[in-house]
mmCIF file of C-alpha atoms in Angstrom:
data_model
loop_
_atom_site.group_PDB
_atom_site.id
_atom_site.type_symbol
_atom_site.label_atom_id
_atom_site.label_comp_id
_atom_site.label_asym_id
_atom_site.label_seq_id
_atom_site.Cartn_x
_atom_site.Cartn_y
_atom_site.Cartn_z
ATOM 1 C CA MET A 19 -8.886 10.308 31.479
ATOM 2 C CA PHE A 20 -5.888 10.013 33.829
ATOM 3 C CA GLU A 21 -6.294 6.228 34.074
ATOM 4 C CA LYS A 22 -6.258 5.897 30.267
ATOM 5 C CA LEU A 23 -3.034 7.921 30.129
ATOM 6 C CA VAL A 24 -1.422 5.688 32.766
ATOM 7 C CA GLN A 25 -2.411 2.563 30.821
ATOM 8 C CA ALA A 26 -1.036 4.019 27.600
ATOM 9 C CA LEU A 27 2.302 4.731 29.289
ATOM 10 C CA LYS A 28 2.432 1.165 30.596
ATOM 11 C CA LYS A 29 2.187 -0.324 27.110
ATOM 12 C CA PRO A 30 5.470 -1.748 25.835
ATOM 13 C CA HIS A 31 7.362 0.308 23.275
ATOM 14 C CA ARG A 32 6.768 -0.837 19.701
ATOM 15 C CA PRO A 33 9.711 0.194 17.541
ATOM 16 C CA PHE A 34 8.025 -0.718 14.243
ATOM 17 C CA ASP A 35 5.136 1.303 12.903
ATOM 18 C CA CYS A 36 3.903 -1.495 10.648
ATOM 19 C CA PHE A 37 4.501 -5.077 9.564
ATOM 20 C CA GLN A 38 3.030 -5.445 6.075
ATOM 21 C CA ILE A 39 2.290 -9.062 5.199
ATOM 22 C CA GLU A 40 1.656 -10.459 1.742
ATOM 23 C CA ALA A 41 -0.688 -13.347 2.553
ATOM 24 C CA SER A 42 -1.241 -14.352 -1.074
ATOM 25 C CA THR A 43 -0.230 -13.553 -4.642
ATOM 26 C CA PHE A 44 -3.383 -15.128 -6.096
ATOM 27 C CA SER A 45 -6.360 -13.036 -7.193
ATOM 28 C CA PRO A 46 -9.896 -13.973 -8.260
ATOM 29 C CA VAL A 47 -10.021 -11.196 -10.864
ATOM 30 C CA ASP A 48 -7.975 -10.227 -13.894
ATOM 31 C CA CYS A 49 -7.094 -6.667 -12.959
ATOM 32 C CA GLN A 50 -6.309 -4.352 -15.873
ATOM 33 C CA ILE A 51 -3.831 -2.289 -13.877
ATOM 34 C CA CYS A 52 -2.176 -5.013 -11.768
ATOM 35 C CA PRO A 53 1.426 -6.036 -12.538
ATOM 36 C CA ARG A 54 0.141 -9.582 -13.018
ATOM 37 C CA ALA A 55 -1.219 -8.407 -16.358
ATOM 38 C CA VAL A 56 2.309 -7.458 -17.440
ATOM 39 C CA PHE A 57 4.285 -10.289 -15.864
ATOM 40 C CA ALA A 58 1.788 -13.117 -16.360
ATOM 41 C CA GLU A 59 4.345 -15.637 -17.585
ATOM 42 C CA HIS A 60 6.790 -14.789 -14.809
ATOM 43 C CA TRP A 61 4.359 -14.341 -11.911
ATOM 44 C CA ILE A 62 4.842 -16.607 -8.882
ATOM 45 C CA PHE A 63 1.479 -17.691 -7.463
ATOM 46 C CA GLN A 64 1.618 -18.686 -3.821
ATOM 47 C CA ASN A 65 -0.127 -18.460 -0.449
ATOM 48 C CA MET A 66 1.908 -17.728 2.672
ATOM 49 C CA SER A 67 2.160 -20.917 4.707
ATOM 50 C CA PRO A 68 1.165 -21.091 8.396
ATOM 51 C CA GLU A 69 4.765 -22.030 9.214
ATOM 52 C CA THR A 70 6.134 -18.896 7.547
ATOM 53 C CA PHE A 71 3.491 -16.742 9.176
ATOM 54 C CA GLN A 72 4.276 -18.157 12.613
ATOM 55 C CA LYS A 73 7.912 -17.117 12.262
ATOM 56 C CA ILE A 74 6.721 -13.557 11.593
ATOM 57 C CA SER A 75 3.953 -13.463 14.190
ATOM 58 C CA ARG A 76 6.304 -14.194 17.084
ATOM 59 C CA HIS A 77 7.578 -10.633 16.535
ATOM 60 C CA PHE A 78 4.146 -8.948 16.422
ATOM 61 C CA PRO A 79 4.636 -7.382 19.882
ATOM 62 C CA LEU A 80 7.260 -5.167 18.221
ATOM 63 C CA ALA A 81 4.777 -3.672 15.723
ATOM 64 C CA ARG A 82 1.989 -1.152 16.190
ATOM 65 C CA VAL A 83 0.082 -2.230 13.064
ATOM 66 C CA VAL A 84 -0.116 -5.479 11.103
ATOM 67 C CA SER A 85 -1.391 -4.848 7.588
ATOM 68 C CA PHE A 86 -2.386 -7.682 5.252
ATOM 69 C CA ARG A 87 -1.634 -6.209 1.879
ATOM 70 C CA GLY A 88 0.559 -7.242 -1.031
ATOM 71 C CA TRP A 89 0.463 -8.030 -4.727
ATOM 72 C CA GLY A 90 -2.429 -10.486 -4.360
ATOM 73 C CA GLU A 91 -5.753 -10.953 -2.610
ATOM 74 C CA PRO A 92 -5.199 -11.764 1.103
ATOM 75 C CA LEU A 93 -8.648 -13.376 1.366
ATOM 76 C CA GLU A 94 -7.405 -16.093 -1.004
ATOM 77 C CA ASN A 95 -5.358 -17.467 1.893
ATOM 78 C CA GLU A 96 -7.519 -19.941 3.818
ATOM 79 C CA HIS A 97 -5.712 -19.054 7.044
ATOM 80 C CA ILE A 98 -6.371 -15.303 6.870
ATOM 81 C CA ILE A 99 -8.868 -15.252 9.773
ATOM 82 C CA ALA A 100 -6.383 -16.980 12.059
ATOM 83 C CA MET A 101 -3.692 -14.559 10.878
ATOM 84 C CA VAL A 102 -5.807 -11.540 11.807
ATOM 85 C CA GLY A 103 -6.621 -13.142 15.139
ATOM 86 C CA SER A 104 -2.941 -13.738 15.861
ATOM 87 C CA ALA A 105 -2.163 -10.056 15.298
ATOM 88 C CA LYS A 106 -5.010 -9.028 17.596
ATOM 89 C CA GLU A 107 -3.731 -11.379 20.302
ATOM 90 C CA ALA A 108 -0.473 -9.431 20.160
ATOM 91 C CA ASP A 109 -2.475 -6.238 20.747
ATOM 92 C CA CYS A 110 -1.706 -4.887 17.263
ATOM 93 C CA LEU A 111 -4.005 -2.783 15.143
ATOM 94 C CA THR A 112 -4.981 -4.772 12.068
ATOM 95 C CA ALA A 113 -5.731 -3.709 8.506
ATOM 96 C CA LEU A 114 -6.566 -5.608 5.343
ATOM 97 C CA THR A 115 -6.808 -4.535 1.707
ATOM 98 C CA THR A 116 -9.047 -6.563 -0.594
ATOM 99 C CA ASN A 117 -10.699 -6.265 -3.974
ATOM 100 C CA GLY A 118 -13.907 -7.384 -2.264
ATOM 101 C CA VAL A 119 -14.836 -10.052 -4.802
ATOM 102 C CA VAL A 120 -14.733 -12.929 -2.302
ATOM 103 C CA LEU A 121 -16.008 -10.854 0.636
ATOM 104 C CA THR A 122 -18.967 -13.149 1.336
ATOM 105 C CA GLU A 123 -21.297 -12.703 4.297
ATOM 106 C CA ASP A 124 -19.693 -15.631 6.114
ATOM 107 C CA LEU A 125 -16.183 -14.309 5.581
ATOM 108 C CA SER A 126 -17.300 -10.816 6.570
ATOM 109 C CA ARG A 127 -18.659 -12.113 9.877
ATOM 110 C CA LYS A 128 -15.423 -13.940 10.598
ATOM 111 C CA LEU A 129 -13.276 -10.887 9.859
ATOM 112 C CA ILE A 130 -15.412 -8.718 12.103
ATOM 113 C CA THR A 131 -15.368 -11.302 14.894
ATOM 114 C CA ALA A 132 -11.588 -11.645 14.580
ATOM 115 C CA GLY A 133 -11.300 -7.987 15.562
ATOM 116 C CA LEU A 134 -10.177 -6.406 12.306
ATOM 117 C CA ASP A 135 -9.636 -2.657 12.774
ATOM 118 C CA GLU A 136 -9.688 -1.475 9.146
ATOM 119 C CA ILE A 137 -10.652 -2.908 5.800
ATOM 120 C CA VAL A 138 -9.906 -1.171 2.498
ATOM 121 C CA ILE A 139 -11.832 -2.333 -0.548
ATOM 122 C CA PHE A 140 -9.876 -1.495 -3.681
ATOM 123 C CA LEU A 141 -12.015 -1.336 -6.813
ATOM 124 C CA GLU A 142 -10.225 -1.091 -10.120
ATOM 125 C CA LEU A 143 -12.600 1.069 -12.204
ATOM 126 C CA ALA A 144 -9.789 1.926 -14.576
ATOM 127 C CA THR A 145 -12.052 2.487 -17.567
ATOM 128 C CA GLN A 146 -14.673 4.980 -18.681
ATOM 129 C CA ASP A 147 -17.723 2.787 -18.023
ATOM 130 C CA ILE A 148 -18.074 3.527 -14.304
ATOM 131 C CA GLN A 149 -21.700 4.599 -14.463
ATOM 132 C CA GLU A 150 -22.620 1.724 -16.744
ATOM 133 C CA ASN A 151 -21.141 -0.779 -14.298
ATOM 134 C CA LEU A 152 -22.811 0.847 -11.302
ATOM 135 C CA GLN A 153 -26.202 0.764 -12.990
ATOM 136 C CA ARG A 154 -25.987 -2.885 -14.051
ATOM 137 C CA SER A 155 -26.865 -4.965 -10.984
ATOM 138 C CA ALA A 156 -25.193 -7.983 -12.577
ATOM 139 C CA SER A 157 -21.818 -6.276 -12.925
ATOM 140 C CA ASP A 158 -18.865 -7.280 -10.745
ATOM 141 C CA ILE A 159 -18.633 -3.734 -9.363
ATOM 142 C CA SER A 160 -22.279 -3.650 -8.307
ATOM 143 C CA GLN A 161 -21.980 -7.064 -6.670
ATOM 144 C CA THR A 162 -18.877 -6.017 -4.762
ATOM 145 C CA LEU A 163 -20.517 -2.804 -3.561
ATOM 146 C CA ALA A 164 -23.504 -4.839 -2.385
ATOM 147 C CA GLN A 165 -21.110 -7.012 -0.374
ATOM 148 C CA VAL A 166 -19.507 -3.906 1.111
ATOM 149 C CA GLU A 167 -22.936 -2.633 2.106
ATOM 150 C CA ARG A 168 -23.666 -5.969 3.795
ATOM 151 C CA PHE A 169 -20.283 -5.883 5.572
ATOM 152 C CA ILE A 170 -21.132 -2.473 7.037
ATOM 153 C CA ALA A 171 -24.547 -3.712 8.127
ATOM 154 C CA LEU A 172 -22.964 -6.706 9.861
ATOM 155 C CA LYS A 173 -20.455 -4.583 11.762
ATOM 156 C CA LYS A 174 -23.314 -2.404 12.992
ATOM 157 C CA GLU A 175 -25.229 -5.471 14.136
ATOM 158 C CA VAL A 176 -22.385 -6.428 16.489
ATOM 159 C CA SER A 177 -21.608 -2.805 17.461
ATOM 160 C CA GLN A 178 -18.124 -2.775 15.940
ATOM 161 C CA ASP A 179 -18.165 0.959 15.334
ATOM 162 C CA LYS A 180 -14.375 1.250 15.590
ATOM 163 C CA LEU A 181 -13.899 -0.943 12.518
ATOM 164 C CA ARG A 182 -13.199 1.429 9.634
ATOM 165 C CA VAL A 183 -14.432 0.569 6.148
ATOM 166 C CA ASN A 184 -12.792 2.499 3.306
ATOM 167 C CA LEU A 185 -13.229 2.411 -0.460
ATOM 168 C CA SER A 186 -10.209 2.952 -2.707
ATOM 169 C CA PHE A 187 -10.092 3.732 -6.423
ATOM 170 C CA PRO A 188 -7.208 4.346 -8.850
ATOM 171 C CA MET A 189 -7.104 7.636 -10.716
ATOM 172 C CA THR A 190 -6.439 7.143 -14.425
ATOM 173 C CA ARG A 191 -6.806 9.189 -17.573
ATOM 174 C CA LEU A 192 -9.742 6.991 -18.525
ATOM 175 C CA ASN A 193 -11.821 7.429 -15.382
ATOM 176 C CA MET A 194 -10.787 10.739 -13.797
ATOM 177 C CA ARG A 195 -13.786 12.761 -14.957
ATOM 178 C CA GLU A 196 -16.254 10.170 -13.662
ATOM 179 C CA LEU A 197 -14.664 9.606 -10.259
ATOM 180 C CA PRO A 198 -16.528 12.468 -8.503
ATOM 181 C CA SER A 199 -19.771 10.560 -9.015
ATOM 182 C CA LEU A 200 -18.484 7.867 -6.659
ATOM 183 C CA ILE A 201 -18.618 10.209 -3.657
ATOM 184 C CA SER A 202 -22.385 9.876 -3.321
ATOM 185 C CA VAL A 203 -22.120 6.099 -3.786
ATOM 186 C CA ALA A 204 -19.618 5.848 -0.924
ATOM 187 C CA ALA A 205 -21.745 8.093 1.283
ATOM 188 C CA ARG A 206 -24.837 5.975 0.641
ATOM 189 C CA LEU A 207 -22.965 2.815 1.608
ATOM 190 C CA GLY A 208 -21.831 4.393 4.850
ATOM 191 C CA VAL A 209 -18.077 3.924 4.436
ATOM 192 C CA ASN A 210 -15.701 5.951 6.589
ATOM 193 C CA GLU A 211 -13.446 7.232 3.824
ATOM 194 C CA ILE A 212 -13.053 7.172 0.066
ATOM 195 C CA ILE A 213 -9.476 7.136 -1.223
ATOM 196 C CA PHE A 214 -8.309 8.076 -4.711
ATOM 197 C CA ASN A 215 -4.878 6.628 -5.450
ATOM 198 C CA ASN A 216 -2.301 7.325 -8.107
ATOM 199 C CA LEU A 217 -0.795 4.651 -10.290
ATOM 200 C CA ASP A 218 2.466 4.819 -8.346
ATOM 201 C CA TYR A 219 4.060 1.799 -10.021
ATOM 202 C CA LEU A 220 4.425 2.136 -13.792
ATOM 203 C CA PRO A 221 5.823 -1.137 -15.183
ATOM 204 C CA ASP A 222 5.538 -0.157 -18.836
ATOM 205 C CA GLU A 223 4.489 2.631 -21.180
ATOM 206 C CA ARG A 224 0.787 1.748 -21.035
ATOM 207 C CA TRP A 225 0.744 2.545 -17.320
ATOM 208 C CA ASN A 226 2.740 5.712 -17.914
ATOM 209 C CA ILE A 227 0.091 6.921 -20.345
ATOM 210 C CA LEU A 228 -2.713 6.103 -17.895
ATOM 211 C CA ARG A 229 -1.281 8.015 -14.918
ATOM 212 C CA THR A 230 -2.897 11.275 -13.834
ATOM 213 C CA PHE A 231 -0.088 12.750 -11.724
ATOM 214 C CA TYR A 232 2.360 15.070 -13.443
ATOM 215 C CA HIS A 233 5.981 16.079 -13.075
ATOM 216 C CA GLU A 234 5.831 19.489 -14.753
ATOM 217 C CA SER A 235 2.582 20.620 -16.427
ATOM 218 C CA PRO A 236 -0.795 19.879 -14.773
ATOM 219 C CA THR A 237 -3.893 18.730 -16.659
ATOM 220 C CA GLU A 238 -6.649 21.213 -15.906
ATOM 221 C CA ALA A 239 -9.457 18.658 -16.277
ATOM 222 C CA PHE A 240 -7.833 16.426 -13.662
ATOM 223 C CA GLN A 241 -7.355 19.351 -11.288
ATOM 224 C CA GLN A 242 -11.011 20.270 -11.671
ATOM 225 C CA ALA A 243 -12.090 16.675 -11.023
ATOM 226 C CA ALA A 244 -10.016 16.546 -7.827
ATOM 227 C CA ALA A 245 -11.495 19.818 -6.621
ATOM 228 C CA GLU A 246 -14.986 18.481 -7.327
ATOM 229 C CA MET A 247 -14.223 15.344 -5.284
ATOM 230 C CA GLN A 248 -13.266 17.488 -2.305
ATOM 231 C CA ARG A 249 -16.367 19.651 -2.696
ATOM 232 C CA LEU A 250 -18.689 16.671 -2.875
ATOM 233 C CA GLY A 251 -16.942 15.049 0.094
ATOM 234 C CA LYS A 252 -17.784 18.068 2.240
ATOM 235 C CA LYS A 253 -21.316 18.109 0.898
ATOM 236 C CA GLU A 254 -21.858 14.402 1.631
ATOM 237 C CA ARG A 255 -19.953 14.630 4.930
ATOM 238 C CA ILE A 256 -17.559 11.833 4.066
ATOM 239 C CA GLN A 257 -13.775 11.799 4.358
ATOM 240 C CA VAL A 258 -12.062 12.071 0.972
ATOM 241 C CA LYS A 259 -8.367 11.433 0.479
ATOM 242 C CA ILE A 260 -6.852 12.336 -2.887
ATOM 243 C CA TYR A 261 -3.218 11.604 -3.497
ATOM 244 C CA PRO A 262 -1.343 14.598 -4.959
ATOM 245 C CA LEU A 263 -1.502 15.141 -8.699
ATOM 246 C CA GLN A 264 1.901 16.796 -8.644
ATOM 247 C CA ALA A 265 4.921 14.605 -7.976
ATOM 248 C CA ARG A 266 7.183 16.206 -5.399
ATOM 249 C CA GLU A 267 10.485 15.219 -3.853
ATOM 250 C CA VAL A 268 10.158 14.079 -0.234
ATOM 251 C CA PRO A 269 12.858 12.873 2.162
ATOM 252 C CA VAL A 270 11.219 9.526 2.985
ATOM 253 C CA CYS A 271 8.617 7.623 0.985
ATOM 254 C CA GLU A 272 5.348 6.337 2.406
ATOM 255 C CA ALA A 273 6.842 2.857 2.757
ATOM 256 C CA ASP A 274 9.267 4.326 5.364
ATOM 257 C CA PRO A 275 11.849 1.476 5.440
ATOM 258 C CA PRO A 276 13.337 2.452 8.836
ATOM 259 C CA ARG A 277 9.945 2.013 10.536
ATOM 260 C CA LYS A 278 8.037 -0.453 8.387
ATOM 261 C CA VAL A 279 8.817 -3.932 7.085
ATOM 262 C CA PHE A 280 7.387 -5.880 4.162
ATOM 263 C CA PHE A 281 7.183 -9.666 4.460
ATOM 264 C CA SER A 282 6.594 -11.182 1.044
ATOM 265 C CA VAL A 283 4.550 -14.319 0.501
ATOM 266 C CA ASP A 284 7.627 -16.585 0.585
ATOM 267 C CA GLY A 285 8.960 -15.086 3.823
ATOM 268 C CA SER A 286 11.463 -12.707 2.257
ATOM 269 C CA VAL A 287 12.127 -9.527 4.231
ATOM 270 C CA ALA A 288 12.105 -6.408 2.038
ATOM 271 C CA PRO A 289 11.942 -2.613 2.514
ATOM 272 C CA CYS A 290 8.642 -2.418 0.638
ATOM 273 C CA PRO A 291 6.502 -4.250 -1.951
ATOM 274 C CA TYR A 292 7.855 -2.091 -4.766
ATOM 275 C CA LEU A 293 11.263 -3.697 -4.319
ATOM 276 C CA ARG A 294 9.929 -7.250 -3.975
ATOM 277 C CA LEU A 295 7.504 -8.399 -6.668
ATOM 278 C CA PRO A 296 6.473 -12.077 -6.892
ATOM 279 C CA LYS A 297 8.115 -12.489 -10.271
ATOM 280 C CA LYS A 298 11.365 -13.741 -11.659
ATOM 281 C CA GLY A 299 14.112 -11.257 -12.445
ATOM 282 C CA ASP A 300 14.515 -7.509 -12.037
ATOM 283 C CA ILE A 301 11.645 -5.075 -11.679
ATOM 284 C CA PRO A 302 11.053 -2.761 -14.669
ATOM 285 C CA ARG A 303 9.528 0.641 -14.084
ATOM 286 C CA ILE A 304 9.142 4.021 -15.746
ATOM 287 C CA PHE A 305 9.956 7.328 -14.127
ATOM 288 C CA LEU A 306 10.037 10.714 -15.831
ATOM 289 C CA ASN A 307 9.306 8.870 -19.088
ATOM 290 C CA LYS A 308 12.494 6.827 -18.809
ATOM 291 C CA GLU A 309 12.723 3.076 -18.357
ATOM 292 C CA TYR A 310 14.692 1.591 -15.460
ATOM 293 C CA ARG A 311 15.299 -1.888 -14.115
ATOM 294 C CA VAL A 312 15.362 -2.164 -10.345
ATOM 295 C CA PRO A 313 16.894 -5.223 -8.653
ATOM 296 C CA GLN A 314 14.724 -7.359 -6.406
ATOM 297 C CA THR A 315 15.810 -6.190 -2.961
ATOM 298 C CA ILE A 316 15.593 -8.503 0.047
ATOM 299 C CA PHE A 317 17.833 -8.794 3.084
ATOM 300 C CA GLY A 318 16.963 -12.302 4.213
ATOM 301 C CA ASN A 319 14.183 -14.829 4.592
ATOM 302 C CA ILE A 320 12.239 -15.474 7.783
ATOM 303 C CA ASN A 321 12.359 -19.215 7.052
ATOM 304 C CA GLN A 322 16.145 -19.287 7.256
ATOM 305 C CA GLU A 323 16.919 -16.570 9.819
ATOM 306 C CA ASP A 324 15.191 -14.867 12.710
ATOM 307 C CA PHE A 325 13.749 -11.478 11.792
ATOM 308 C CA LEU A 326 15.879 -9.560 14.292
ATOM 309 C CA VAL A 327 19.022 -11.143 12.861
ATOM 310 C CA ILE A 328 17.947 -9.969 9.393
ATOM 311 C CA TRP A 329 17.075 -6.501 10.701
ATOM 312 C CA GLU A 330 20.538 -6.039 12.202
ATOM 313 C CA LYS A 331 22.457 -7.033 9.074
ATOM 314 C CA SER A 332 24.914 -4.347 8.055
ATOM 315 C CA ALA A 333 23.560 -4.170 4.493
ATOM 316 C CA TYR A 334 20.031 -3.582 5.782
ATOM 317 C CA GLN A 335 21.271 -0.974 8.245
ATOM 318 C CA ARG A 336 23.117 0.880 5.482
ATOM 319 C CA PHE A 337 20.021 0.822 3.310
ATOM 320 C CA ARG A 338 17.834 2.241 6.072
ATOM 321 C CA GLY A 339 20.512 4.745 6.944
ATOM 322 C CA VAL A 340 20.023 6.503 3.610
ATOM 323 C CA PHE A 341 16.424 7.266 4.556
ATOM 324 C CA GLU A 342 17.297 8.287 8.098
ATOM 325 C CA LYS A 343 19.777 10.802 6.694
ATOM 326 C CA ARG A 344 17.099 12.129 4.366
ATOM 327 C CA ARG A 345 14.676 12.423 7.255
ATOM 328 C CA GLU A 346 17.212 14.311 9.341
ATOM 329 C CA ALA A 347 18.068 16.579 6.413
ATOM 330 C CA GLY A 348 14.371 17.319 6.010
ATOM 331 C CA ARG A 349 14.185 18.460 9.627
ATOM 332 C CA THR A 350 17.168 20.767 9.474
ATOM 333 C CA ALA A 351 17.401 22.158 5.945
ATOM 334 C CA ASP A 352 15.366 24.104 3.448
ATOM 335 C CA SER A 353 14.152 22.299 0.332
ATOM 336 C CA GLY A 354 17.178 23.229 -1.766
ATOM 337 C CA ALA A 355 19.656 22.156 0.851
ATOM 338 C CA LEU A 356 17.594 19.030 1.427
ATOM 339 C CA LEU A 357 17.966 17.853 -2.154
ATOM 340 C CA ASP A 358 21.663 18.688 -2.216
ATOM 341 C CA GLY A 359 22.094 16.756 0.988
ATOM 342 C CA ILE A 360 20.165 13.752 -0.270
ATOM 343 C CA TYR A 361 22.228 13.482 -3.421
ATOM 344 C CA SER A 362 25.430 13.902 -1.442
ATOM 345 C CA PHE A 363 24.481 11.253 1.127
ATOM 346 C CA VAL A 364 23.673 8.630 -1.464
ATOM 347 C CA ARG A 365 26.285 9.437 -4.069
ATOM 348 C CA ASN A 366 29.281 9.870 -1.795
ATOM 349 C CA GLU A 367 28.658 7.641 1.205
ATOM 350 C CA ASP A 368 26.338 4.784 0.419
ATOM 351 C CA ALA A 369 26.323 4.176 -3.321
ATOM 352 C CA ALA A 370 29.192 1.709 -3.240
ATOM 353 C CA SER A 371 28.099 -0.225 -0.169
ATOM 354 C CA HIS A 372 25.261 -2.459 -1.416
ATOM 355 C CA PRO A 373 23.482 -3.230 -4.705
ATOM 356 C CA ALA A 374 20.156 -2.063 -3.306
ATOM 357 C CA VAL A 375 21.656 1.212 -2.172
ATOM 358 C CA ARG A 376 23.361 1.627 -5.533
ATOM 359 C CA SER A 377 19.912 1.351 -7.102
ATOM 360 C CA GLU A 378 18.817 4.148 -4.783
ATOM 361 C CA ALA A 379 21.625 6.339 -6.047
ATOM 362 C CA ARG A 380 20.730 5.562 -9.629
ATOM 363 C CA LEU A 381 17.013 6.104 -9.098
ATOM 364 C CA LEU A 382 16.898 8.808 -6.461
ATOM 365 C CA GLN A 383 13.617 10.190 -7.707
ATOM 366 C CA ALA A 384 12.401 7.110 -9.481
ATOM 367 C CA HIS A 385 11.220 4.162 -7.475
ATOM 368 C CA ARG A 386 11.208 5.421 -3.891
ATOM 369 C CA VAL A 387 11.293 9.045 -2.867
ATOM 370 C CA ILE A 388 8.162 10.298 -4.639
ATOM 371 C CA LEU A 389 5.916 7.413 -3.563
ATOM 372 C CA ARG A 390 4.750 9.225 -0.481
ATOM 373 C CA GLU A 391 3.488 12.115 -2.554
ATOM 374 C CA VAL A 392 1.938 10.351 -5.549
ATOM 375 C CA GLY A 393 0.813 7.051 -4.091
#
């Protein structure tokens, strides 16, 4: 025990909690709830090049986790195994989010051998025909679940017990009542955790209608479904994570810009994927039933400048400073004072300093601060 503690203390300090890398913006499926469905004509399809990745990977020793997740399917990038291996060589924890469609046995073996620490299989299931799809062996969902089952069997064969396999599903108005039935499916497969996400990015009114989280009045049927998921999770002895159905103000969103970095497929450095979509023009979104347009927010490109140069830019520091002030306010103030402080920080000090920060002032609650609570 003492020796493990000594070794832990010897490890170099890693100032970044996570580098999130968008390896690809391609996808083998036409997702009903993916922004590609809305921005089809403006979507930029691309795989991250090895040259761009190399410029990022040289900084991996600064990050605790390297997560391959973006607005596309990372397994579409032919270099993804080498990318995972590069992160492991830097002694980083590695995670990957996939829709599972191309998770073949060969690719599964390679991911396991590369030392992947966590894989999240995101299944859309945005409609009411969950049971029908599960019962039809020829359906895409059934095929993907069969591949997940094989992945878990393969990791057991090579004694990779530390590799976590999680299933993730979106909660929508169309599927909420059927989602509890997936608990037993996940338990049978042997996954570590089943995650129920909110639709945290609402590009247009159709998404707004589909969301299950609320700002004011809860939907009793959704509350009951969530409670049933928790009950069945305990019964089946499987971890269940349900994102909150009530949107609440928090000081710092889950993206946590001061501690995490998003590298988009073209090498752009952004605070999070919600502020850097692979499309042309501003980013539309709905919050509290109102439409907003958020500017694409990047602070440099890894192909033109070293990451640490980008990180130290004054505009980027000012942007992150807004969140640091919120975090500090959250430590020292009650909820009322916290909100007053947040508005004061952004409105009076930072709103005039940078376009991205001005968007924060305009959309305090909209595109950032509630993400941690609803998605």
